[in-house]
Amino acid sequence: MCAAKSRNDVRKPPRRGGAVRIARVSIANHMERNGAKVELRRGNWYLNERLQTILSATPVLYSVTLVVYLSSTIWIRIKYRDILYASKRKVYADHADLPLFSGCDEMACQQYMAVIINYINKSQDPCKTFYGFVCDGWKHQHHLISVVDAAEDSMYKRALDAVERAFHNGRKQARNFSSMASVEKKVAALVKSCMELSENSLQDLKRFMTEHHHQWPAKSPWDSLAILLNLSGNWNIYLWFQVNVRLSPFRVGSSEPVPKIVPSAAFRSWIATMRLFLGHRTRSTRSLRYQKYVRRMLRLFDVSAPRSAYIISTIEAMNKLALGTLALAITAPKPSIVRMSIRVLAETVILPIPTGRLVLLFNEYLMWARRFSPYDVMTVKTWVSCALLSTFWDSVSSHNRRSH
């Protein structure tokens, strides 16, 4: 028969407290059986079940959030890896001299590069079938056309904005007249060199070489060479070619000068740009884009619409002619080949001399503008260029009327 246990022998477990309180009661019962007096007191604070549940679930929530964040980051980097990589590339040109080859960091250009890379068929061997490697991935041609159009529009806008920004930046310093005289001399000499209508460039060439104590061959039919020598030698303004005349220290017993004519970076960029636009139909998309760009540039000089059409057609004709005759100087940049290319260009030009010089000036306007500071460009725009170029247009028109 079992003896009834006293009330002190059995303690009911607490209603709340969880595993910790149960463990404390068990320890207290064990110590009382051994003769120790134990008194359990209720704590002065405790966590309710809701807070304990939230506290225990917090690490799980943090872990899930971290996994979702890392997964989304990896997914974004994989999906847009080309655009993210393109945004970190270095811009290779600070000036938008040309509409296409000036280093484009716009989003349209980045998307264009990303689409080109994504649509490459990497399963094809480019050494065996290069066409399949590049073009097999294009399932939707309209996507390619839309991306290319957006990239070209962005680059054209960037080129024109760079010119207008240079004018506006210079306008802020219009009160500073310290270098106005030097700028006027620069531009006046440049336009004067383009306006001269000498029938024979031999006298100009001989006078230039005599002033610099150099010898030169007796005959020279190149009218373009006088322009290059005058601008590069007297005014340090290089257009298509850099002309350097120096004595060769390696020729023993000879003090003959060695002319060195090499294509400039501007000429290489111009050739590359013209190759994109030429060779297409007259009313094609690229031809219309180029005409639109030239027409907007002519508005900076306040040129009328009828004269703009004539100038645009003349520029396209001269560009095709120059590209066909001067492109050889890029593939083999030797002085003899460069001189031959200039000679061929001068002999095959059927346009009037001032028109040819006009095209040379306009095509390279953004090139020689780099030689001036933004303030100089603004001074040219405000005080000099409008009047001089207006006179130049009038001289070209009058010469053309006399020739017809």
XYZ file of N, CA and C in Angstrom, residues 115-223:
327
model
N 23.438 43.753 -77.614
C 22.667 42.937 -78.561
C 23.590 42.219 -79.530
N 24.613 42.916 -80.005
C 25.559 42.287 -80.935
C 26.226 41.083 -80.277
N 26.634 41.227 -79.014
C 27.329 40.136 -78.326
C 26.373 38.986 -78.019
N 25.162 39.312 -77.607
C 24.210 38.260 -77.226
C 23.765 37.415 -78.413
N 23.742 37.997 -79.610
C 23.229 37.285 -80.768
C 24.319 36.542 -81.539
N 25.516 36.501 -81.009
C 26.576 35.713 -81.649
C 26.306 34.228 -81.419
N 26.397 33.455 -82.476
C 26.177 32.007 -82.394
C 27.506 31.350 -82.043
N 27.721 31.103 -80.757
C 28.999 30.571 -80.303
C 29.183 29.096 -80.636
N 28.123 28.439 -81.090
C 28.273 27.034 -81.489
C 28.972 26.886 -82.833
N 29.050 27.964 -83.603
C 29.718 27.927 -84.900
C 31.200 28.243 -84.731
N 31.996 27.673 -85.595
C 33.432 27.931 -85.598
C 33.695 29.140 -86.489
N 34.161 30.270 -85.935
C 34.348 31.456 -86.778
C 35.414 31.269 -87.847
N 36.352 30.357 -87.617
C 37.380 30.129 -88.636
C 36.817 29.384 -89.849
N 35.747 28.635 -89.658
C 35.155 27.875 -90.759
C 33.985 28.613 -91.392
N 33.103 29.137 -90.573
C 31.941 29.859 -91.101
C 31.741 31.125 -90.281
N 32.402 32.176 -90.704
C 32.323 33.432 -89.972
C 30.919 34.031 -90.063
N 30.264 33.856 -91.208
C 28.907 34.375 -91.366
C 27.955 33.708 -90.377
N 28.069 32.392 -90.237
C 27.217 31.704 -89.279
C 27.512 32.095 -87.849
N 28.777 32.357 -87.548
C 29.158 32.756 -86.198
C 28.538 34.103 -85.824
N 28.455 35.021 -86.784
C 27.985 36.373 -86.494
C 26.488 36.532 -86.743
N 25.982 35.955 -87.822
C 24.637 36.303 -88.300
C 23.572 35.256 -88.013
N 23.933 34.054 -87.597
C 22.914 33.029 -87.376
C 21.964 33.391 -86.243
N 22.424 34.177 -85.292
C 21.591 34.476 -84.139
C 20.512 35.507 -84.394
N 20.555 36.157 -85.561
C 19.571 37.207 -85.817
C 18.284 36.582 -86.347
N 17.354 36.352 -85.442
C 16.050 35.804 -85.822
C 15.045 36.909 -86.139
N 15.250 38.063 -85.536
C 14.318 39.170 -85.743
C 15.122 40.367 -86.258
N 15.044 40.610 -87.550
C 15.832 41.682 -88.143
C 15.366 43.065 -87.678
N 14.072 43.206 -87.380
C 13.587 44.519 -86.965
C 14.204 44.942 -85.639
N 14.553 43.976 -84.790
C 15.209 44.322 -83.526
C 16.577 44.928 -83.781
N 17.328 44.343 -84.708
C 18.646 44.879 -85.054
C 18.522 46.288 -85.617
N 17.561 46.498 -86.515
C 17.416 47.808 -87.142
C 17.055 48.864 -86.101
N 16.156 48.542 -85.194
C 15.760 49.519 -84.177
C 16.917 49.862 -83.249
N 17.720 48.871 -82.879
C 18.856 49.132 -81.990
C 19.903 49.984 -82.690
N 20.188 49.695 -83.961
C 21.177 50.471 -84.712
C 20.699 51.909 -84.891
N 19.428 52.101 -85.217
C 18.899 53.457 -85.378
C 19.009 54.253 -84.085
N 18.693 53.631 -82.968
C 18.780 54.333 -81.684
C 20.219 54.716 -81.358
N 21.171 53.822 -81.655
C 22.578 54.132 -81.381
C 23.075 55.271 -82.261
N 22.717 55.261 -83.550
C 23.160 56.329 -84.441
C 22.542 57.670 -84.044
N 21.265 57.664 -83.688
C 20.636 58.913 -83.245
C 21.331 59.465 -82.009
N 21.695 58.593 -81.095
C 22.354 59.033 -79.870
C 23.720 59.629 -80.161
N 24.478 59.013 -81.088
C 25.814 59.519 -81.397
C 25.750 60.832 -82.172
N 24.786 60.974 -83.083
C 24.643 62.242 -83.792
C 24.295 63.366 -82.818
N 23.365 63.089 -81.913
C 22.968 64.111 -80.946
C 24.138 64.489 -80.058
N 24.962 63.520 -79.698
C 26.115 63.799 -78.840
C 27.126 64.688 -79.562
N 27.331 64.445 -80.856
C 28.282 65.259 -81.608
C 27.813 66.703 -81.706
N 26.538 66.902 -82.002
C 26.028 68.263 -82.132
C 25.973 68.970 -80.785
N 25.618 68.253 -79.733
C 25.579 68.859 -78.403
C 26.962 69.317 -77.958
N 28.004 68.584 -78.367
C 29.359 68.973 -77.967
C 29.744 70.314 -78.575
N 29.366 70.543 -79.836
C 29.672 71.822 -80.478
C 28.893 72.960 -79.817
N 27.594 72.743 -79.610
C 26.789 73.790 -78.976
C 27.238 74.059 -77.546
N 27.671 73.013 -76.840
C 28.137 73.208 -75.468
C 29.417 74.038 -75.443
N 30.288 73.841 -76.433
C 31.511 74.642 -76.496
C 31.186 76.116 -76.717
N 30.185 76.397 -77.551
C 29.785 77.783 -77.766
C 29.199 78.397 -76.499
N 28.320 77.667 -75.819
C 27.678 78.203 -74.622
C 28.684 78.393 -73.489
N 29.656 77.489 -73.367
C 30.667 77.649 -72.323
C 31.541 78.869 -72.585
N 31.843 79.107 -73.859
C 32.648 80.283 -74.175
C 31.895 81.585 -74.002
N 30.573 81.536 -74.137
C 29.781 82.758 -73.993
C 29.873 83.320 -72.582
N 30.104 82.461 -71.587
C 30.202 82.932 -70.208
C 31.446 83.784 -69.989
N 32.439 83.636 -70.882
C 33.678 84.395 -70.729
C 33.797 85.471 -71.805
N 32.681 85.937 -72.317
C 32.715 86.867 -73.449
C 33.316 88.217 -73.072
N 33.343 88.541 -71.779
C 33.883 89.831 -71.376
C 35.401 89.864 -71.351
N 36.012 88.738 -71.476
C 37.473 88.683 -71.446
C 37.986 88.859 -72.868
N 38.604 89.990 -73.171
C 39.059 90.297 -74.527
C 40.575 90.163 -74.662
N 41.209 89.437 -73.762
C 42.670 89.400 -73.771
C 43.215 88.716 -75.014
N 42.584 87.600 -75.425
C 43.126 86.839 -76.556
C 42.327 87.040 -77.826
N 41.480 88.092 -77.881
C 40.623 88.261 -79.045
C 41.447 88.532 -80.301
N 42.478 89.357 -80.153
C 43.279 89.681 -81.333
C 43.953 88.441 -81.899
N 44.504 87.608 -81.025
C 45.177 86.407 -81.512
C 44.195 85.457 -82.170
N 42.999 85.354 -81.609
C 41.994 84.480 -82.209
C 41.582 85.003 -83.573
N 41.394 86.313 -83.700
C 41.025 86.879 -84.990
C 42.100 86.614 -86.031
N 43.360 86.722 -85.615
C 44.437 86.446 -86.562
C 44.437 84.984 -86.993
N 44.176 84.095 -86.021
C 44.141 82.671 -86.367
C 43.072 82.383 -87.413
N 41.870 82.847 -87.138
C 40.761 82.533 -88.035
C 40.910 83.267 -89.355
N 41.360 84.515 -89.303
C 41.549 85.255 -90.542
C 42.578 84.572 -91.434
N 43.661 84.088 -90.828
C 44.670 83.394 -91.628
C 44.129 82.086 -92.186
N 43.326 81.391 -91.384
C 42.764 80.126 -91.851
C 41.823 80.341 -93.027
N 40.917 81.298 -92.904
C 39.967 81.549 -93.983
C 40.669 82.160 -95.185
N 41.670 82.996 -94.956
C 42.406 83.575 -96.070
C 43.108 82.502 -96.879
N 43.655 81.508 -96.186
C 44.307 80.413 -96.893
C 43.318 79.653 -97.755
N 42.071 79.543 -97.308
C 41.059 78.842 -98.096
C 40.475 79.715 -99.192
N 40.581 81.038 -99.084
C 39.966 81.936 -100.057
C 40.902 82.318 -101.193
N 42.195 82.103 -101.036
C 43.131 82.494 -102.078
C 42.870 81.686 -103.337
N 42.860 82.365 -104.480
C 42.544 81.721 -105.755
C 43.757 81.766 -106.686
N 44.897 81.427 -106.165
C 46.094 81.461 -106.997
C 46.021 80.381 -108.061
N 46.426 80.741 -109.290
C 46.385 79.780 -110.392
C 47.489 78.735 -110.275
N 48.590 79.084 -109.641
C 49.719 78.170 -109.556
C 50.262 78.220 -108.133
N 50.393 77.059 -107.501
C 50.897 77.010 -106.131
C 52.418 76.944 -106.069
N 53.074 76.983 -107.215
C 54.532 76.831 -107.211
C 55.201 77.997 -106.490
N 54.735 79.227 -106.722
C 55.361 80.376 -106.087
C 55.152 80.350 -104.573
N 53.966 79.970 -104.153
C 53.725 79.864 -102.708
C 54.629 78.818 -102.076
N 54.782 77.697 -102.761
C 55.608 76.627 -102.222
C 57.074 77.043 -102.170
N 57.564 77.683 -103.236
C 58.966 78.117 -103.245
C 59.217 79.160 -102.157
N 58.289 80.100 -102.004
C 58.477 81.132 -100.989
C 58.496 80.522 -99.589
N 57.630 79.575 -99.340
C 57.602 78.930 -98.026
C 58.914 78.202 -97.752
N 59.401 77.432 -98.726
C 60.630 76.670 -98.517
C 61.844 77.587 -98.417
N 61.840 78.701 -99.170
C 62.968 79.633 -99.098
C 63.029 80.316 -97.733
N 61.881 80.696 -97.206
C 61.863 81.336 -95.892
C 62.371 80.409 -94.798
N 62.193 79.112 -94.988
C 62.647 78.145 -93.993
C 63.965 77.482 -94.381
N 64.637 78.012 -95.423
C 65.975 77.558 -95.820
C 65.981 76.070 -96.182
N 65.020 75.671 -96.977
C 64.955 74.295 -97.444
C 64.860 74.277 -98.963
N 65.293 73.156 -99.527
C 65.204 72.950 -100.962
C 63.975 72.102 -101.276
N 63.480 72.278 -102.478
C 62.284 71.533 -102.889
C 62.365 71.287 -104.395
N 61.746 70.243 -104.908
C 61.758 70.020 -106.366
C 61.242 71.232 -107.138
N 61.625 71.329 -108.386
C 61.341 72.526 -109.175
C 59.866 72.657 -109.530
N 59.155 71.553 -109.685
C 57.768 71.608 -110.127
C 56.851 71.001 -109.059
N 55.699 71.594 -108.953
C 54.706 71.072 -108.019
C 53.311 71.468 -108.503
N 52.534 70.531 -109.003
C 51.168 70.855 -109.456
C 50.132 70.767 -108.344
N 50.550 70.621 -107.103
C 49.596 70.352 -106.026
C 49.157 71.665 -105.395
N 47.962 72.032 -105.600
C 47.420 73.200 -104.923
C 47.088 72.894 -103.468
